[in-house]
Amino acid sequence: MTERSRIGLPFVVAAPSGTGKTTVCRACVQRDPRLEFSISHTTRAPREGERSGIDYNFVSPAEFRSMVEAAAFLEHASYGGENYGTSIEALRIPMEDRGHDVLLEIEVQGAAQLRDRRRDARFIFLLPPSMKVLEQRLRGRGTDSADAIDRRLGVADRELEAIRFFDYAVVNDELERTISAVLEIISAEREGSQAAVEAARARHARESVHTAWLSGGGARRD
Ligand code: 5GP
């Protein structure tokens, strides 16, 4: 199949907040020329250095609502009081026009919607080394109040529950290893041969990674 006639695959990456998924996703897109980032729409204000059309499409609440009414989103969710959504076009253009795979870095409610709507999507869950390390990282940053940290940890616990419908899991204990694992999964699924997919699943299947993480005390905070 030529590059142009190929239709790409969507890869959904989710993680409890604070796991470092943005860093992992950005590195993967930089290193794999056939992988593009899905550019979401959001009502939140741009942060310093973020550019509309590159990091996000920044829109007003009214614009977001009219896209929802026009059924322009594949999935959308609210997070931290703002709206986020993946438009149909955000996937169609890279996947169909360019034959590239797409990486969606989204939160878990949106991932659950995609699970129902896109049979072609592959789901990769990133785990922190442990919930204790996640808590230490959040407290160590010193930017949030104790209450805000407790709220984030509550969100992280709920996000962790979504792991059950993911295909793959990777523990983000060492950045380079995590990036290689995600790229390995993507290239196996892209190649599509049964042997390649089975090898990737053997190494990174959600069930076994999650079980090992739990038995190593990953979910514990004390
Ligand atoms: P942030 O405001 O920090 O960029 O993102 C907040 C959360 O929204 C992150 O968990 C991010 O992955 C998620 N997010 C970003 N874009 C989308 C999207 O299009 N859909 C959904 N459901 N979540 C998104």
Short mmCIF file of C-alpha atoms and ligand atoms in Angstrom, two decimals:
data_model
loop_
_atom_site.label_atom_id
_atom_site.label_comp_id
_atom_site.label_asym_id
_atom_site.label_seq_id
_atom_site.Cartn_x
_atom_site.Cartn_y
_atom_site.Cartn_z
CA MET A 1 0.00 0.00 0.00
CA THR A 2 1.36 3.45 -0.79
CA GLU A 3 1.69 5.98 2.00
CA ARG A 4 -1.14 8.08 0.52
CA SER A 5 -3.66 5.28 0.14
CA ARG A 6 -3.10 4.09 3.69
CA ILE A 7 -5.54 5.26 6.34
CA GLY A 8 -3.82 5.88 9.66
CA LEU A 9 -4.78 4.62 13.10
CA PRO A 10 -5.79 6.66 16.15
CA PHE A 11 -3.78 6.01 19.35
CA VAL A 12 -5.34 7.26 22.56
CA VAL A 13 -3.01 7.97 25.47
CA ALA A 14 -4.46 8.64 28.91
CA ALA A 15 -3.01 8.68 32.42
CA PRO A 16 -3.77 9.88 35.94
CA SER A 17 -2.91 13.59 36.06
CA GLY A 18 0.71 14.15 37.05
CA THR A 19 2.00 11.01 35.29
CA GLY A 20 3.85 12.98 32.61
CA LYS A 21 1.82 12.02 29.55
CA THR A 22 2.34 15.36 27.75
CA THR A 23 6.12 14.93 27.82
CA VAL A 24 5.84 11.35 26.56
CA CYS A 25 3.37 12.22 23.79
CA ARG A 26 5.37 15.21 22.53
CA ALA A 27 8.55 13.13 22.35
CA CYS A 28 6.77 10.34 20.44
CA VAL A 29 5.44 12.74 17.80
CA GLN A 30 8.85 14.36 17.42
CA ARG A 31 10.55 11.02 16.87
CA ASP A 32 8.07 9.31 14.57
CA PRO A 33 7.53 11.18 11.29
CA ARG A 34 4.37 9.20 10.51
CA LEU A 35 2.74 10.13 13.79
CA GLU A 36 0.86 13.39 14.29
CA PHE A 37 -0.65 14.99 17.33
CA SER A 38 -4.44 15.40 17.38
CA ILE A 39 -5.13 19.11 17.87
CA SER A 40 -8.10 19.44 20.23
CA HIS A 41 -10.48 22.30 20.76
CA THR A 42 -10.65 23.85 24.22
CA THR A 43 -12.35 26.72 25.99
CA ARG A 44 -9.42 27.21 28.36
CA ALA A 45 -7.12 30.19 27.89
CA PRO A 46 -3.75 29.59 26.20
CA ARG A 47 -0.80 29.22 28.57
CA GLU A 48 2.41 31.09 27.96
CA GLY A 49 3.96 29.90 24.69
CA GLU A 50 0.91 27.96 23.46
CA ARG A 51 -0.25 28.73 19.93
CA SER A 52 -3.73 28.30 18.51
CA GLY A 53 -3.88 25.70 15.75
CA ILE A 54 -0.68 24.04 17.03
CA ASP A 55 -1.15 23.18 20.70
CA TYR A 56 -4.94 23.52 20.73
CA ASN A 57 -7.64 25.33 18.83
CA PHE A 58 -8.62 27.87 21.47
CA VAL A 59 -12.32 28.73 21.17
CA SER A 60 -14.98 30.57 23.15
CA PRO A 61 -17.65 28.64 25.10
CA ALA A 62 -20.21 29.73 22.45
CA GLU A 63 -18.04 28.39 19.60
CA PHE A 64 -17.52 25.15 21.50
CA ARG A 65 -21.28 24.80 22.09
CA SER A 66 -22.09 25.36 18.45
CA MET A 67 -19.60 22.65 17.46
CA VAL A 68 -21.29 20.28 19.92
CA GLU A 69 -24.68 21.13 18.40
CA ALA A 70 -23.32 20.58 14.89
CA ALA A 71 -22.05 17.13 15.99
CA ALA A 72 -18.52 18.20 14.99
CA PHE A 73 -16.87 16.31 17.87
CA LEU A 74 -15.92 12.67 18.06
CA GLU A 75 -15.70 13.07 21.82
CA HIS A 76 -15.78 15.92 24.28
CA ALA A 77 -15.59 16.31 28.04
CA SER A 78 -15.24 18.89 30.73
CA TYR A 79 -12.12 18.96 32.86
CA GLY A 80 -11.23 21.49 35.56
CA GLY A 81 -14.22 23.62 34.59
CA GLU A 82 -13.22 23.92 30.91
CA ASN A 83 -14.35 22.03 27.82
CA TYR A 84 -12.11 19.90 25.64
CA GLY A 85 -12.98 17.99 22.48
CA THR A 86 -11.56 16.09 19.53
CA SER A 87 -13.18 17.16 16.29
CA ILE A 88 -13.92 14.69 13.51
CA GLU A 89 -11.60 16.76 11.30
CA ALA A 90 -8.71 16.53 13.79
CA LEU A 91 -8.47 12.83 12.93
CA ARG A 92 -9.72 12.79 9.34
CA ILE A 93 -7.15 15.16 7.89
CA PRO A 94 -3.95 13.46 9.14
CA MET A 95 -5.33 9.91 8.88
CA GLU A 96 -7.05 10.09 5.50
CA ASP A 97 -5.31 12.92 3.65
CA ARG A 98 -1.80 12.13 4.84
CA GLY A 99 -2.07 8.45 5.81
CA HIS A 100 -0.50 9.22 9.18
CA ASP A 101 -1.31 7.79 12.59
CA VAL A 102 -2.65 10.17 15.19
CA LEU A 103 -1.86 10.44 18.89
CA LEU A 104 -4.69 11.69 21.09
CA GLU A 105 -3.63 12.91 24.50
CA ILE A 106 -7.00 13.13 26.24
CA GLU A 107 -8.60 12.57 29.62
CA VAL A 108 -10.43 9.37 30.46
CA GLN A 109 -14.10 10.37 29.90
CA GLY A 110 -13.25 11.26 26.30
CA ALA A 111 -11.27 8.05 25.92
CA ALA A 112 -14.34 6.08 27.05
CA GLN A 113 -16.46 7.81 24.39
CA LEU A 114 -13.91 6.91 21.71
CA ARG A 115 -13.86 3.31 22.86
CA ASP A 116 -17.51 3.12 21.79
CA ARG A 117 -17.21 5.19 18.63
CA ARG A 118 -13.90 4.19 17.00
CA ARG A 119 -13.28 0.50 16.50
CA ASP A 120 -9.93 1.32 14.91
CA ALA A 121 -8.58 3.18 17.98
CA ARG A 122 -5.87 1.64 20.18
CA PHE A 123 -5.74 2.60 23.86
CA ILE A 124 -2.53 3.08 25.83
CA PHE A 125 -2.63 3.87 29.55
CA LEU A 126 0.39 5.38 31.30
CA LEU A 127 0.84 4.56 34.96
CA PRO A 128 2.95 6.54 37.43
CA PRO A 129 5.69 4.48 39.15
CA SER A 130 3.24 4.43 42.07
CA MET A 131 0.50 6.60 43.53
CA LYS A 132 2.92 7.44 46.33
CA VAL A 133 5.43 8.86 43.83
CA LEU A 134 2.63 10.76 42.10
CA GLU A 135 1.65 12.34 45.42
CA GLN A 136 5.28 13.21 46.23
CA ARG A 137 5.67 14.87 42.82
CA LEU A 138 2.55 16.97 43.26
CA ARG A 139 3.54 18.01 46.80
CA GLY A 140 7.15 18.59 45.79
CA ARG A 141 6.19 21.09 43.08
CA GLY A 142 4.95 23.38 45.84
CA THR A 143 2.62 25.18 43.42
CA ASP A 144 -0.72 23.89 44.73
CA SER A 145 -2.40 24.20 48.12
CA ALA A 146 -2.90 21.05 50.23
CA ASP A 147 -6.60 21.11 49.27
CA ALA A 148 -5.85 21.39 45.58
CA ILE A 149 -3.42 18.47 45.85
CA ASP A 150 -6.04 16.35 47.62
CA ARG A 151 -8.52 17.17 44.84
CA ARG A 152 -5.99 16.23 42.14
CA LEU A 153 -5.25 12.96 43.93
CA GLY A 154 -8.97 12.21 44.08
CA VAL A 155 -9.17 12.84 40.31
CA ALA A 156 -6.09 10.65 39.76
CA ASP A 157 -7.76 7.78 41.66
CA ARG A 158 -10.86 8.03 39.47
CA GLU A 159 -8.74 8.29 36.33
CA LEU A 160 -6.90 5.14 37.34
CA GLU A 161 -10.18 3.20 37.30
CA ALA A 162 -10.47 3.73 33.56
CA ILE A 163 -7.48 1.48 32.94
CA ARG A 164 -9.86 -1.48 32.61
CA PHE A 165 -10.86 -0.60 29.06
CA PHE A 166 -7.37 0.10 27.74
CA ASP A 167 -5.44 -2.31 25.50
CA TYR A 168 -1.94 -1.48 26.68
CA ALA A 169 -0.31 -0.12 29.82
CA VAL A 170 3.16 1.33 30.35
CA VAL A 171 4.65 2.37 33.70
CA ASN A 172 6.32 5.76 33.32
CA ASP A 173 9.23 5.09 35.66
CA GLU A 174 11.97 6.07 33.24
CA LEU A 175 11.15 8.55 30.49
CA GLU A 176 13.26 7.08 27.67
CA ARG A 177 11.94 3.60 28.35
CA THR A 178 8.37 4.84 28.34
CA ILE A 179 8.81 6.69 25.04
CA SER A 180 10.38 3.59 23.44
CA ALA A 181 7.54 1.40 24.71
CA VAL A 182 4.84 3.69 23.29
CA LEU A 183 6.68 3.94 19.94
CA GLU A 184 7.07 0.16 19.88
CA ILE A 185 3.32 -0.33 20.39
CA ILE A 186 2.52 2.18 17.65
CA SER A 187 4.89 0.65 15.14
CA ALA A 188 3.62 -2.89 15.84
CA GLU A 189 0.00 -1.86 15.37
CA ARG A 190 0.91 0.13 12.26
CA GLU A 191 2.72 -2.80 10.73
CA GLY A 192 -0.35 -4.84 11.58
CA SER A 193 1.24 -8.28 11.32
CA GLN A 194 -0.10 -10.71 13.88
CA ALA A 195 3.42 -11.52 15.09
CA ALA A 196 4.31 -7.85 15.68
CA VAL A 197 1.06 -7.12 17.50
CA GLU A 198 1.35 -10.25 19.62
CA ALA A 199 4.92 -9.34 20.60
CA ALA A 200 3.86 -5.82 21.62
CA ARG A 201 0.87 -7.21 23.54
CA ALA A 202 3.06 -9.75 25.31
CA ARG A 203 5.28 -6.97 26.60
CA HIS A 204 2.74 -4.25 27.28
CA ALA A 205 -0.69 -5.86 27.69
CA ARG A 206 -2.76 -3.86 30.14
CA GLU A 207 -3.78 -6.88 32.25
CA SER A 208 -0.28 -8.10 33.04
CA VAL A 209 1.31 -4.64 33.45
CA HIS A 210 -1.49 -3.53 35.74
CA THR A 211 -1.35 -6.72 37.82
CA ALA A 212 2.43 -6.40 38.25
CA TRP A 213 2.05 -2.72 39.18
CA LEU A 214 -0.61 -3.54 41.80
CA SER A 215 1.37 -6.38 43.30
CA GLY A 216 4.44 -4.13 43.50
CA GLY A 217 2.38 -1.75 45.66
CA GLY A 218 1.73 0.77 42.86
CA ALA A 219 -1.71 1.77 44.14
CA ARG A 220 -0.53 2.37 47.71
CA ARG A 221 0.05 5.81 49.12
CA ASP A 222 1.52 4.92 52.52
P1 5GP B 1 -4.56 20.88 29.83
O1 5GP B 1 -5.52 22.00 30.11
O2 5GP B 1 -3.61 20.65 30.98
O3 5GP B 1 -3.85 21.07 28.51
O4 5GP B 1 -5.41 19.53 29.67
C1 5GP B 1 -6.26 19.10 30.69
C2 5GP B 1 -6.73 17.69 30.40
O5 5GP B 1 -7.56 17.67 29.23
C3 5GP B 1 -5.58 16.72 30.12
O6 5GP B 1 -5.87 15.51 30.81
C4 5GP B 1 -5.65 16.53 28.62
O7 5GP B 1 -5.15 15.26 28.24
C5 5GP B 1 -7.14 16.61 28.38
N1 5GP B 1 -7.50 16.90 26.99
C6 5GP B 1 -6.84 17.64 26.08
N2 5GP B 1 -7.48 17.65 24.91
C7 5GP B 1 -8.59 16.89 25.07
C8 5GP B 1 -9.67 16.49 24.20
O8 5GP B 1 -9.75 16.83 23.03
N3 5GP B 1 -10.63 15.69 24.74
C9 5GP B 1 -10.60 15.28 26.03
N4 5GP B 1 -11.59 14.48 26.44
N5 5GP B 1 -9.60 15.62 26.88
C10 5GP B 1 -8.62 16.43 26.40
#
